[in-house]
mmCIF file of C-alpha atoms in Angstrom:
data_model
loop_
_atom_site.group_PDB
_atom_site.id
_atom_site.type_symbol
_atom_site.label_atom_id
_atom_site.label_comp_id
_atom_site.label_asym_id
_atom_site.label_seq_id
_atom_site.Cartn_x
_atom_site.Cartn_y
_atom_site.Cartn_z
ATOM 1 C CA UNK A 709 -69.762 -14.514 -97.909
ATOM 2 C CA UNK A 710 -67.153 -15.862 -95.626
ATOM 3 C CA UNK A 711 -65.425 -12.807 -95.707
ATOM 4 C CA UNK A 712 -68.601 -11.013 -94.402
ATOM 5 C CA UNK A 713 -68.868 -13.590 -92.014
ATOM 6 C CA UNK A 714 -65.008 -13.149 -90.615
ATOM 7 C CA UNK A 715 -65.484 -9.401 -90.246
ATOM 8 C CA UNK A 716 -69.047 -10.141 -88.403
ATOM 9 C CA UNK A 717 -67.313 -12.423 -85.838
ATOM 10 C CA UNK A 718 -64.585 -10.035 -85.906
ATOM 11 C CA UNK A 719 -66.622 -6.956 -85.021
ATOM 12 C CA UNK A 720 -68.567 -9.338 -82.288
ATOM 13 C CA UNK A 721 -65.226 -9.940 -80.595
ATOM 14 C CA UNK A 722 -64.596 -6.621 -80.397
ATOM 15 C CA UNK A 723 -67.486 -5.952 -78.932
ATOM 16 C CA UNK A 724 -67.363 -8.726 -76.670
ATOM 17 C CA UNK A 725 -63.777 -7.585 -75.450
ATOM 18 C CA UNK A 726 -64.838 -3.668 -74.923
ATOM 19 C CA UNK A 727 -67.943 -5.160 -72.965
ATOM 20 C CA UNK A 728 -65.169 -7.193 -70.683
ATOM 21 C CA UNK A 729 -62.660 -4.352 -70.547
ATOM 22 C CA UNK A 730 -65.296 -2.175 -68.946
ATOM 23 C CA UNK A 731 -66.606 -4.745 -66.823
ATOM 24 C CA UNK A 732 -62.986 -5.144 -65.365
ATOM 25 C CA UNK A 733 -62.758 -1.513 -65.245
ATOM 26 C CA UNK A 734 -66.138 -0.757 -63.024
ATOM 27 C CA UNK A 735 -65.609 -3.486 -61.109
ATOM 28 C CA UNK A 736 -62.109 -2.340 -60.117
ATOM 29 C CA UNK A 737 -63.461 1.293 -59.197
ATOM 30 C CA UNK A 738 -66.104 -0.859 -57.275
ATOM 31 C CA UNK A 739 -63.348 -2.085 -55.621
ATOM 32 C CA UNK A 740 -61.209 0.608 -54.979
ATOM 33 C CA UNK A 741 -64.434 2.637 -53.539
ATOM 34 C CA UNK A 742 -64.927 -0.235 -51.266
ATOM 35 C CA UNK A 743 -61.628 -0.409 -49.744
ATOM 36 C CA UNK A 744 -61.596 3.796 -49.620
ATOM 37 C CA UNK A 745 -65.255 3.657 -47.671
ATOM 38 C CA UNK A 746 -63.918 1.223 -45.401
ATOM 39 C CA UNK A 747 -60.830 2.994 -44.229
ATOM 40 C CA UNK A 748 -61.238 5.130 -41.007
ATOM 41 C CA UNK A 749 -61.616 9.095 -41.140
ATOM 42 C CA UNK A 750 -57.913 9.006 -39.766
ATOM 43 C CA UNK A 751 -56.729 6.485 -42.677
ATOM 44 C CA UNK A 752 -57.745 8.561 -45.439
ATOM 45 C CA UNK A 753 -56.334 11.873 -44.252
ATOM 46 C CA UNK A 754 -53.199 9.866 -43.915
ATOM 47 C CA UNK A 755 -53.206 8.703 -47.227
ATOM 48 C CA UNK A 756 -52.538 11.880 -49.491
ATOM 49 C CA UNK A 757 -49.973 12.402 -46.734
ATOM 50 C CA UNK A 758 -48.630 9.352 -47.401
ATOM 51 C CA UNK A 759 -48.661 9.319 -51.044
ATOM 52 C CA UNK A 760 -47.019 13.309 -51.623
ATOM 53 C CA UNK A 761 -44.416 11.799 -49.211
ATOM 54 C CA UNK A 762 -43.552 8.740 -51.632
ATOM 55 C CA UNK A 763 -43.781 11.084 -54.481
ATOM 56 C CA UNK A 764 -41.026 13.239 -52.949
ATOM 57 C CA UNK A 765 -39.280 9.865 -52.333
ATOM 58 C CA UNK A 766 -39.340 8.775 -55.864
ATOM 59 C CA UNK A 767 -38.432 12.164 -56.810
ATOM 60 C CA UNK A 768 -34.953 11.587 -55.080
ATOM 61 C CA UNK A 769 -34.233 8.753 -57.163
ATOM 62 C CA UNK A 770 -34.379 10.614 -60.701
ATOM 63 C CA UNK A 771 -31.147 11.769 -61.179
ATOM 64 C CA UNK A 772 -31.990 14.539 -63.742
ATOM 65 C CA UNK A 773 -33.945 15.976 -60.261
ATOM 66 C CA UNK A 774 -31.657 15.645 -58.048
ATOM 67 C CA UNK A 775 -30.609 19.842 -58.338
ATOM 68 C CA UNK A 776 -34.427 20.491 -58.040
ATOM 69 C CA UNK A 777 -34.747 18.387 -54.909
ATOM 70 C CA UNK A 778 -31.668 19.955 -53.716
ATOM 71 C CA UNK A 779 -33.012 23.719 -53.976
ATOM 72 C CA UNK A 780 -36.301 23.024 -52.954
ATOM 73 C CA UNK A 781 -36.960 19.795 -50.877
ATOM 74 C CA UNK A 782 -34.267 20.551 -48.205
ATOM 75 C CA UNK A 783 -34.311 23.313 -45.724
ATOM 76 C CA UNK A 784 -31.224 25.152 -45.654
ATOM 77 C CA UNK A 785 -30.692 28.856 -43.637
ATOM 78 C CA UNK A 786 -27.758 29.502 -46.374
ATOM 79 C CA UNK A 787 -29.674 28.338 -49.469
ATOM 80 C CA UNK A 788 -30.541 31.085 -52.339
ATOM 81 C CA UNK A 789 -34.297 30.092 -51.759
ATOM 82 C CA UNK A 790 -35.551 29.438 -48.388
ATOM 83 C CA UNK A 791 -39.497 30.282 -47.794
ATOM 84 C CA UNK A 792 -40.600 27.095 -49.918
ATOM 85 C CA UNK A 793 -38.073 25.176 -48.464
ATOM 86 C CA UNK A 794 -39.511 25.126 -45.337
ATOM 87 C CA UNK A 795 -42.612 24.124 -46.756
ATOM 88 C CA UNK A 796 -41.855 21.469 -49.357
ATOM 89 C CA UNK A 797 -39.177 19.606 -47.089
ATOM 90 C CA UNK A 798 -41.909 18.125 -45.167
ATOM 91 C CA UNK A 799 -42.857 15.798 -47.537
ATOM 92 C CA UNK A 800 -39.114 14.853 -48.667
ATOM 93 C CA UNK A 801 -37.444 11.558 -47.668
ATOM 94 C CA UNK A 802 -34.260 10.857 -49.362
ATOM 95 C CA UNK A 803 -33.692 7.380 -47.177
ATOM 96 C CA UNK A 804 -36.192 4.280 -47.142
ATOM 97 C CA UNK A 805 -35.115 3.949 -43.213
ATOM 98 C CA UNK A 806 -36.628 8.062 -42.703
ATOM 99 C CA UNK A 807 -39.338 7.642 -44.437
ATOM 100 C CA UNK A 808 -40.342 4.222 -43.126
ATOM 101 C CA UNK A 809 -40.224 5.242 -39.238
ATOM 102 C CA UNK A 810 -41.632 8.759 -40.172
ATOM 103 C CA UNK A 811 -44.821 7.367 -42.098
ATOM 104 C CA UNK A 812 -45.214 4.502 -38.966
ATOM 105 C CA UNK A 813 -45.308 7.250 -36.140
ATOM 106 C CA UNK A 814 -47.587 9.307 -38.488
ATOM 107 C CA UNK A 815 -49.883 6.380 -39.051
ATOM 108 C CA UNK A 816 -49.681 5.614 -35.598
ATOM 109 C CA UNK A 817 -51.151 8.739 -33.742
ATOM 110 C CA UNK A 818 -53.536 10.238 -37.003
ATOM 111 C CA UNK A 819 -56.359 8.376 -35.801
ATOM 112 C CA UNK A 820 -56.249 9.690 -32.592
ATOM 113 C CA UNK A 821 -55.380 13.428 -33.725
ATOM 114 C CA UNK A 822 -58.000 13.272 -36.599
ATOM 115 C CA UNK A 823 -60.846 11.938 -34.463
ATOM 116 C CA UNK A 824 -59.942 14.776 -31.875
ATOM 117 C CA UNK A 825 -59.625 17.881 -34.429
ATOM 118 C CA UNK A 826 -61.476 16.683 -37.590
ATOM 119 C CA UNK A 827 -59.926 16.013 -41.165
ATOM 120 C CA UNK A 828 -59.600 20.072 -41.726
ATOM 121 C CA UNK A 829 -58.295 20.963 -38.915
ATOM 122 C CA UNK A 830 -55.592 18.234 -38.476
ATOM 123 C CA UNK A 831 -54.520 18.677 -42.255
ATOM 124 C CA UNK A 832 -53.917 22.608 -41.473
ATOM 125 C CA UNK A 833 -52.151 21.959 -38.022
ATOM 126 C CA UNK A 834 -50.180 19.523 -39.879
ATOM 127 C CA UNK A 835 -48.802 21.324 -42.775
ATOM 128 C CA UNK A 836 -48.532 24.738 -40.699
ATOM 129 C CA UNK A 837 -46.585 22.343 -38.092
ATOM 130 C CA UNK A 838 -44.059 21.307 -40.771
ATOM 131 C CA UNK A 839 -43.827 24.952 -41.568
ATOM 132 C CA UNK A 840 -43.046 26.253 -38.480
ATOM 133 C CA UNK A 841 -40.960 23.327 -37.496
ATOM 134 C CA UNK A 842 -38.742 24.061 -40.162
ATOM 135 C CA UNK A 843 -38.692 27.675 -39.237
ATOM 136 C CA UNK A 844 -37.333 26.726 -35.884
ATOM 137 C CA UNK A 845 -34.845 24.577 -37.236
ATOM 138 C CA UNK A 846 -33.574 27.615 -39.604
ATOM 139 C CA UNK A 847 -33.716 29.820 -37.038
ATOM 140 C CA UNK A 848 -31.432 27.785 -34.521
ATOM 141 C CA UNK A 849 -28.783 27.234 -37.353
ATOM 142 C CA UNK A 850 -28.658 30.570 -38.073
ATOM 143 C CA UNK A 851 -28.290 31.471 -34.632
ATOM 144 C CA UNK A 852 -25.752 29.220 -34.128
ATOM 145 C CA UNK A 853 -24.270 29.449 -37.249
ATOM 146 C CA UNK A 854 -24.564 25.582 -37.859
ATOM 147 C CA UNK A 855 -24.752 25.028 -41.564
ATOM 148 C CA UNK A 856 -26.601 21.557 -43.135
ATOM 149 C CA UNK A 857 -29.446 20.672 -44.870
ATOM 150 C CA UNK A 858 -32.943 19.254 -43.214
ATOM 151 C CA UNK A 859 -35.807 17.608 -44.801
ATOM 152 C CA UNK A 860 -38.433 15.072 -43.648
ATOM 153 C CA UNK A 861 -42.005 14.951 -41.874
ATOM 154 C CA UNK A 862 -40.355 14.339 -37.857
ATOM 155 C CA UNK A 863 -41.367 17.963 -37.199
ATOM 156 C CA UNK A 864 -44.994 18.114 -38.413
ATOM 157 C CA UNK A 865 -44.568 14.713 -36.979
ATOM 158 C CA UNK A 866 -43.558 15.924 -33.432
ATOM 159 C CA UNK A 867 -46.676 17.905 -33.347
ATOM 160 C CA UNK A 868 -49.406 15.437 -34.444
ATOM 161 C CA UNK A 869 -47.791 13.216 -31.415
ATOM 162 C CA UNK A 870 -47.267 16.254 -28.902
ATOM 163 C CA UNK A 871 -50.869 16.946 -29.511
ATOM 164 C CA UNK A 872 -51.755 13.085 -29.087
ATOM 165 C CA UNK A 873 -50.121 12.868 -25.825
ATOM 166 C CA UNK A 874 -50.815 16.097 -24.224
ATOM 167 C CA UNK A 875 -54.540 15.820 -25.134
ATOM 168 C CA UNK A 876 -54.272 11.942 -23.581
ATOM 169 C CA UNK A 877 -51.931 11.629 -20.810
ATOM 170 C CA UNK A 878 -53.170 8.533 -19.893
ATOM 171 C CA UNK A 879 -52.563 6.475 -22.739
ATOM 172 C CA UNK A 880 -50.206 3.816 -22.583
ATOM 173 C CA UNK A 881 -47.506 3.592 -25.187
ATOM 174 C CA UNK A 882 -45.503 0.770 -26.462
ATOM 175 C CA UNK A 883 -42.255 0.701 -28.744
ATOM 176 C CA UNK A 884 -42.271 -1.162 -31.891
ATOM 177 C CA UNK A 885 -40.563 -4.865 -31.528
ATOM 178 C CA UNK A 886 -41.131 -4.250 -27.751
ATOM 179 C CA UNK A 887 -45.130 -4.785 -26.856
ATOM 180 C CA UNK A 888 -44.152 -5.677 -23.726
ATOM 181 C CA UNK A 889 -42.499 -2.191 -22.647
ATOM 182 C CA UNK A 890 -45.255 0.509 -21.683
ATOM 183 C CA UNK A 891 -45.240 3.881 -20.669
ATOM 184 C CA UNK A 892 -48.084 6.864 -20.138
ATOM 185 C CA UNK A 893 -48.288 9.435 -23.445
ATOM 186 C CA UNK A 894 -47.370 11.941 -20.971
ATOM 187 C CA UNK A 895 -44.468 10.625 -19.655
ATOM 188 C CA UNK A 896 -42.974 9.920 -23.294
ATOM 189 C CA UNK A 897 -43.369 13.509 -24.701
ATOM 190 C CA UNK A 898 -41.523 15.076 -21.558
ATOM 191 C CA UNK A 899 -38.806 12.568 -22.382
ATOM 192 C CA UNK A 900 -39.298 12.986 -25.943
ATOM 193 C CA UNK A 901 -38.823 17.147 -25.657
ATOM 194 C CA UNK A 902 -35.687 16.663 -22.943
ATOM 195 C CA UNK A 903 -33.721 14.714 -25.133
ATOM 196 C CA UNK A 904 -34.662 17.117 -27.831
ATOM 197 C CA UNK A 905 -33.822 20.065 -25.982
ATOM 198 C CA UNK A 906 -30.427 18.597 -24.911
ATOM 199 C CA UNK A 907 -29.621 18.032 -28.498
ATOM 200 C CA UNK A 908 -30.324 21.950 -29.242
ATOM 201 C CA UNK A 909 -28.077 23.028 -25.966
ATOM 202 C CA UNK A 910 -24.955 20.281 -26.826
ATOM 203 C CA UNK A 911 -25.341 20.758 -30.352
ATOM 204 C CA UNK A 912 -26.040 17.387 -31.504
ATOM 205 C CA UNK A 913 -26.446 17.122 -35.416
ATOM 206 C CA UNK A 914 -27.739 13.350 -35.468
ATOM 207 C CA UNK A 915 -31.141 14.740 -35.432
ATOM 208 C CA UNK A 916 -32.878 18.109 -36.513
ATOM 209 C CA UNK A 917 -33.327 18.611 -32.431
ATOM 210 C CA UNK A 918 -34.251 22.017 -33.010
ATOM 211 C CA UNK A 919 -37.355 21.105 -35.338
ATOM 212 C CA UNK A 920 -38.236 18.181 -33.479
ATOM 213 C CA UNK A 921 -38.308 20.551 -30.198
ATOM 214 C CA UNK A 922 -40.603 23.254 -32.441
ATOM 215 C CA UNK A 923 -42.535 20.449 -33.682
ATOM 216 C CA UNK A 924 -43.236 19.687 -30.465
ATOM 217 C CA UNK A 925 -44.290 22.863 -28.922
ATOM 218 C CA UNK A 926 -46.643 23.639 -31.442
ATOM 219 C CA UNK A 927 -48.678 20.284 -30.687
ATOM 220 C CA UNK A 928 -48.726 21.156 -26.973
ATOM 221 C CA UNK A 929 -50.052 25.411 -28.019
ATOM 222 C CA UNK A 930 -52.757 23.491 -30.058
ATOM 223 C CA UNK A 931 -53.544 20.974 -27.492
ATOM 224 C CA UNK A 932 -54.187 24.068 -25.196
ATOM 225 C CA UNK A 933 -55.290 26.974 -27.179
ATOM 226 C CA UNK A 934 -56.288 25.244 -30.743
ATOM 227 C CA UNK A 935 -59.679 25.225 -30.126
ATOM 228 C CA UNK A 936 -59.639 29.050 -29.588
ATOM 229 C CA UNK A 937 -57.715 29.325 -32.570
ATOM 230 C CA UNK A 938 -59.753 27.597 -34.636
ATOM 231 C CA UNK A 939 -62.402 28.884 -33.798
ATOM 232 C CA UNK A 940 -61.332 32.338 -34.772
ATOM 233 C CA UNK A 941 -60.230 31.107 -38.379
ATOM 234 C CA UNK A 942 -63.603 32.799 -40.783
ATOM 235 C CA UNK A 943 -62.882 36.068 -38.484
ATOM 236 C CA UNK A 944 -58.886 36.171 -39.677
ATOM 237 C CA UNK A 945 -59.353 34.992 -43.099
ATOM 238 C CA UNK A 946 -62.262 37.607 -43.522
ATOM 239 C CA UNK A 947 -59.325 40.881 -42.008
ATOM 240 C CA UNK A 948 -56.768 38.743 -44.453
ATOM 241 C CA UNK A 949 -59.193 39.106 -47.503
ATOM 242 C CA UNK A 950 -59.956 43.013 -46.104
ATOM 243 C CA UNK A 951 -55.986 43.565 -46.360
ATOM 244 C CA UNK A 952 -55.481 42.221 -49.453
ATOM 245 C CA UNK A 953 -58.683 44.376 -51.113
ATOM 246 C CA UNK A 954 -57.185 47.239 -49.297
ATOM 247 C CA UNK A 955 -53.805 46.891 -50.870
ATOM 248 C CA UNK A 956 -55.423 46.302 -54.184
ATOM 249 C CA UNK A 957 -57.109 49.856 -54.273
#
């Protein structure tokens, strides 16, 4: 009898703990889908950005993948492997500083960019950006036979905020720490790309000049000619799809 009785208020605290665990559990999705709706359009297409680029970041710290990191989350014009590269060394931070100042600016001008172009748009400028950025930046060190390693987001980056400013001259500016110190959107980029371009011509290595300059450029094309682009995307991807059935045969 009391041993029925032990395994009856044993089974009802089971019970009573599964009914609490999944309680907790909706009510945290409740949560989390709360937060999520509340975030702006531009928020929550910088958030997967955010969180591949602290993946990446945690990546680094794993010493069993540091050789992997190595071969494919820097960009290097001498490396054995250099297409993904290119691609793949957007996302990679190996310092908290980088990643830190690179997310900020990000966060800073999505909202702006993603309200402008849409979610799709902006997340295809972006990672074709970081692309071509780091095609620029192999290119030049090839050229002139610089050798190093790049990685990080400052030429996708360099796009999102060439595109910001070219598409809103106007739009005052402030530097973080300094509220007080404005300047126009247009002004900044032309100062922004001179320095950048000086870098390239007196071969300053501080900075990936060269994909910060390419970053750059691409945001102004798009701020001129994206829409025409764009526009044109079902046309090209229906020739691409043509090609490919062409080749198949």
């Amino acid at each position: 009898m009391i041993l029925s009785k032990a395994k009856q208020a044993r089974f009802g605290w089971m019970q009573s703990r599964s009914l609490m665990d999944r309680d907790s559990w909706s009510q945290l999705k409740n949560d989390i889908k709360r937060f999520w709706d509340s975030l702006s359009p531009g928020d929550k297409t910088f958030a997967p950005i955010l969180v591949c680029n602290l993946l990446a970041f945690g990546l680094w710290r794993v010493p069993s993948m540091r050789n992997m990191m190595m071969t494919y989350f820097t960009s290097n014009p001498a490396a054995r492997i250099v297409c993904w590269p290119m691609f793949l060394s957007t996302f990679s931070h190996y310092s908290v500083m980088h990643i830190f100042a690179n997310m900020y600016v990000l966060h800073s001008f999505s909202n702006a960019a993603v309200l402008s172009m849409g979610k799709e748009q902006f997340m295809a400028v972006y990672l074709s950006a970081g692309v071509f950025s780091s095609l620029m930046s192999v290119l030049y060190k090839a050229g002139t036979r610089q050798p190093g390693m790049s990685l990080g987001a400052s030429g996708a980056i360099m796009t999102v905020l060439a595109y910001v400013c070219a598409q809103y001259p106007d739009t005052q500016l402030s530097i973080l720490f300094l509220p007080t110190v404005t300047f126009s959107a247009g002004a900044a980029i032309k100062v922004i790309m001179g320095i950048d371009f000086a870098g390239c011509v007196m071969g300053w290595k501080f900075f990936d000049h060269a994909a910060h300059l390419g970053g750059a450029l691409f945001g102004i094309f798009w701020a001129n000619y994206g829409a025409q682009v764009w526009a044109k995307r079902i046309s090209l991807l229906n020739y691409y799809h043509e090609l490919r059935r062409t080749k198949q045969k």
